[in-house]
Amino acid sequence: MKNTYRKISSLFMTAVVVFFMGCDTDLDINTDPDLLAPDAVPMASELPAALTGIAGSAGSYFAIFGGFWSQYWTQSAVANQYKQIDDYSLNTTDNMINGAWSSMFDALTDVRNIKANALAEENWNYYLIATTLEVYANQILIDFYGSIPYAEANNTAILNPAFNTAEEVYDLMVSDLKGALSKDLSASPIDNAPGDTDFVFEGDMDEWKAFANTMLLKLYLRQSEVRPSVAQSGITTLMNSGATFLSSDAAITQFTDEDSKSNPLYETDRRQLNVATNLRASTTMGSFLQANSDTRLSYFYDGTSFQNQGDFEDGSSTSSVVELAPEDPYYFMSLAESLFLQAEARVRYMGGNGAQALYEAGLTAAFDQWGEDASSFISGAYAYPNGTDAENIEAIVVQKWVSLFPGNGFEAFFEHNRTGYPQESAVSQSELSYVPGQFAYSVEGLTGGLFPKRLEYPQDESQRNSNAPNTVIKITEPVWYDVN
């Protein structure tokens, strides 16, 4: 595979400068923050690098993995860029594996420097933003790898940071979010407040508090199967506290149709690789949308010819191509995801009170994202089951799976690991009895019928850090929250 890491890094640093030039700010863009001592870097100048760095990593490397393993797309039969992802044969020297890990930790260097400087200055606005971003990035890492450096990560004085267990990382992330949320934001210096260089909320701290609360909700819910008492206690306390959750998208929307300034998934898969047809419509998602006459189908794919998951050796060269656009936002978290999280939490821990309304609001938001109307689906194909808790949760998670297309498929992958939804097919997709939307084992899969569950640690990290796990953990080994 072609190594795109340098290009992605260059892309987002270029984008940062372009965005700055359009901002109403006194930042001197001719001063390179990288030439300053860490404690001298203005937080306003480092925040764009932190935001775009995380979006660049999650929205390219992790989005590509997630899109394959949540079965949004499959490898083209007339290309070979992603065969090792689609047949589950990735190895630790793979450029995608190494790039995903290194790019996210590079972004976290900026995030954690902002957090340290904000703590020193008691600037609680920036402290909350940095903490929320820190947790967001690490949640992706821990859910993919199962153990990561957290407590000692990005510390230049520690060359071999220790790996924390998943339980430790989750507890630390919860503690960090609670700590940041407990600060008095009104006590922050008014002459150094986040503004236009906050590409997500433009310094609206009520929105950042809601984002942090929604991240807390996600962290608790992700533990629903492995630590049910922790999940229940955390969620009931959070929801009974009157906490606000995201009521709008947390997204970067400033991408343009220009080289090195576009959405990271588009930039990586389409512009930088210069191959427009790598990603083909998977039968899994395509058949589900088609069977339900879902109006989002034409936005997801350029036709209705689907390729069975992993059938890149015998698949058709005419299979529909995944639709991506350079101006697509990068969603840290969409409004739809926020609402579906709240709906599931209410089914599990609040007696179902209010779950249907939240589910229907989530559907509305998910269709709104594409300029479509959900009302006929709310009363028709996607009507809330009002059945058992399991039936209601399945409906919520399946609709969340659809809503995360295209750039947040990693979250759909995590949720499939946690809940088992969408369900896995007992037959191949070529069988008449195949149920549209059920996950199918890759036609060219090389893991003996076992689905991927995680990413393996990159060789670069194993060689550089003496505390890294010294054995290869196969991608079919379940992560901690997956007890199905």
mmCIF file of N, CA and C in Angstrom, residues 1-5 8 60-66 68 81-82 84-85 90-103 145 268 273 455-456 458:
data_model
loop_
_atom_site.group_PDB
_atom_site.id
_atom_site.type_symbol
_atom_site.label_atom_id
_atom_site.label_comp_id
_atom_site.label_asym_id
_atom_site.label_seq_id
_atom_site.Cartn_x
_atom_site.Cartn_y
_atom_site.Cartn_z
ATOM 1 N N MET A 1 0.827 -1.209 0.000
ATOM 2 C CA MET A 1 0.000 0.000 0.000
ATOM 3 C C MET A 1 0.861 1.258 0.000
ATOM 4 N N LYS A 2 0.314 2.260 -0.567
ATOM 5 C CA LYS A 2 1.005 3.529 -0.640
ATOM 6 C C LYS A 2 0.923 4.244 0.696
ATOM 7 N N ASN A 3 2.045 4.799 1.136
ATOM 8 C CA ASN A 3 2.046 5.497 2.417
ATOM 9 C C ASN A 3 1.553 6.919 2.224
ATOM 10 N N THR A 4 0.408 7.246 2.791
ATOM 11 C CA THR A 4 -0.194 8.573 2.622
ATOM 12 C C THR A 4 -0.023 9.464 3.845
ATOM 13 N N TYR A 5 0.740 9.009 4.822
ATOM 14 C CA TYR A 5 0.805 9.759 6.081
ATOM 15 C C TYR A 5 1.373 11.156 5.888
ATOM 16 N N ILE A 8 -1.205 13.387 4.301
ATOM 17 C CA ILE A 8 -2.291 13.759 5.212
ATOM 18 C C ILE A 8 -1.822 14.843 6.170
ATOM 19 N N SER A 60 -9.521 9.666 7.954
ATOM 20 C CA SER A 60 -8.871 9.009 6.817
ATOM 21 C C SER A 60 -8.577 7.557 7.163
ATOM 22 N N TYR A 61 -7.499 7.317 7.914
ATOM 23 C CA TYR A 61 -7.105 5.945 8.256
ATOM 24 C C TYR A 61 -8.232 5.173 8.936
ATOM 25 N N PHE A 62 -8.706 5.705 10.043
ATOM 26 C CA PHE A 62 -9.698 4.966 10.828
ATOM 27 C C PHE A 62 -11.041 4.894 10.106
ATOM 28 N N ALA A 63 -11.357 5.931 9.313
ATOM 29 C CA ALA A 63 -12.596 5.895 8.534
ATOM 30 C C ALA A 63 -12.549 4.815 7.471
ATOM 31 N N ILE A 64 -11.387 4.609 6.873
ATOM 32 C CA ILE A 64 -11.259 3.572 5.845
ATOM 33 C C ILE A 64 -11.401 2.190 6.470
ATOM 34 N N PHE A 65 -10.677 1.931 7.564
ATOM 35 C CA PHE A 65 -10.855 0.662 8.278
ATOM 36 C C PHE A 65 -12.325 0.474 8.666
ATOM 37 N N GLY A 66 -12.890 1.500 9.271
ATOM 38 C CA GLY A 66 -14.256 1.407 9.773
ATOM 39 C C GLY A 66 -15.265 1.163 8.681
ATOM 40 N N PHE A 68 -14.839 -0.416 5.835
ATOM 41 C CA PHE A 68 -14.780 -1.821 5.410
ATOM 42 C C PHE A 68 -15.411 -2.736 6.453
ATOM 43 N N GLN A 81 -5.892 -1.530 -3.654
ATOM 44 C CA GLN A 81 -5.386 -0.688 -2.577
ATOM 45 C C GLN A 81 -5.693 -1.231 -1.188
ATOM 46 N N TYR A 82 -6.893 -1.758 -0.999
ATOM 47 C CA TYR A 82 -7.330 -2.105 0.349
ATOM 48 C C TYR A 82 -7.635 -3.594 0.532
ATOM 49 N N GLN A 84 -6.001 -6.022 1.752
ATOM 50 C CA GLN A 84 -5.622 -6.600 3.045
ATOM 51 C C GLN A 84 -6.567 -6.192 4.169
ATOM 52 N N ILE A 85 -7.273 -5.087 3.998
ATOM 53 C CA ILE A 85 -8.292 -4.720 4.979
ATOM 54 C C ILE A 85 -9.532 -5.587 4.763
ATOM 55 N N LEU A 90 -4.305 -7.927 7.372
ATOM 56 C CA LEU A 90 -3.379 -6.853 7.724
ATOM 57 C C LEU A 90 -2.231 -7.375 8.577
ATOM 58 N N ASN A 91 -1.066 -6.777 8.404
ATOM 59 C CA ASN A 91 0.067 -7.147 9.254
ATOM 60 C C ASN A 91 0.669 -5.909 9.880
ATOM 61 N N THR A 92 1.544 -6.101 10.827
ATOM 62 C CA THR A 92 2.042 -5.004 11.659
ATOM 63 C C THR A 92 2.965 -4.044 10.921
ATOM 64 N N THR A 93 3.418 -4.411 9.723
ATOM 65 C CA THR A 93 4.277 -3.509 8.958
ATOM 66 C C THR A 93 3.484 -2.678 7.956
ATOM 67 N N ASP A 94 2.188 -2.904 7.892
ATOM 68 C CA ASP A 94 1.353 -2.218 6.916
ATOM 69 C C ASP A 94 1.377 -0.708 7.149
ATOM 70 N N ASN A 95 1.468 0.045 6.065
ATOM 71 C CA ASN A 95 1.528 1.501 6.176
ATOM 72 C C ASN A 95 0.260 2.091 6.778
ATOM 73 N N MET A 96 -0.875 1.477 6.488
ATOM 74 C CA MET A 96 -2.123 1.965 7.080
ATOM 75 C C MET A 96 -2.119 1.764 8.587
ATOM 76 N N ILE A 97 -1.610 0.614 9.028
ATOM 77 C CA ILE A 97 -1.539 0.325 10.460
ATOM 78 C C ILE A 97 -0.625 1.321 11.155
ATOM 79 N N ASN A 98 0.561 1.527 10.613
ATOM 80 C CA ASN A 98 1.509 2.450 11.232
ATOM 81 C C ASN A 98 1.033 3.896 11.153
ATOM 82 N N GLY A 99 0.440 4.271 10.021
ATOM 83 C CA GLY A 99 -0.022 5.646 9.857
ATOM 84 C C GLY A 99 -1.157 6.005 10.780
ATOM 85 N N ALA A 100 -2.085 5.069 10.989
ATOM 86 C CA ALA A 100 -3.220 5.339 11.868
ATOM 87 C C ALA A 100 -2.749 5.649 13.283
ATOM 88 N N TRP A 101 -1.876 4.803 13.801
ATOM 89 C CA TRP A 101 -1.371 4.963 15.167
ATOM 90 C C TRP A 101 -0.584 6.255 15.310
ATOM 91 N N SER A 102 0.394 6.462 14.436
ATOM 92 C CA SER A 102 1.297 7.607 14.594
ATOM 93 C C SER A 102 0.589 8.931 14.365
ATOM 94 N N SER A 103 -0.332 8.979 13.403
ATOM 95 C CA SER A 103 -0.998 10.250 13.120
ATOM 96 C C SER A 103 -1.890 10.681 14.274
ATOM 97 N N TYR A 145 -7.634 -0.915 19.789
ATOM 98 C CA TYR A 145 -6.431 -1.653 20.164
ATOM 99 C C TYR A 145 -6.549 -2.424 21.476
ATOM 100 N N THR A 268 -7.844 11.616 0.897
ATOM 101 C CA THR A 268 -6.982 10.448 0.951
ATOM 102 C C THR A 268 -7.342 9.425 -0.117
ATOM 103 N N LEU A 273 -4.682 9.433 -3.763
ATOM 104 C CA LEU A 273 -4.425 8.145 -4.405
ATOM 105 C C LEU A 273 -4.723 8.186 -5.901
ATOM 106 N N LEU A 455 -7.565 -3.684 15.720
ATOM 107 C CA LEU A 455 -6.364 -3.467 14.929
ATOM 108 C C LEU A 455 -5.159 -4.018 15.689
ATOM 109 N N GLU A 456 -4.201 -4.525 14.953
ATOM 110 C CA GLU A 456 -2.968 -4.983 15.579
ATOM 111 C C GLU A 456 -2.049 -3.784 15.812
ATOM 112 N N PRO A 458 1.128 -1.491 15.534
ATOM 113 C CA PRO A 458 2.085 -1.321 14.440
ATOM 114 C C PRO A 458 3.492 -1.743 14.855
#
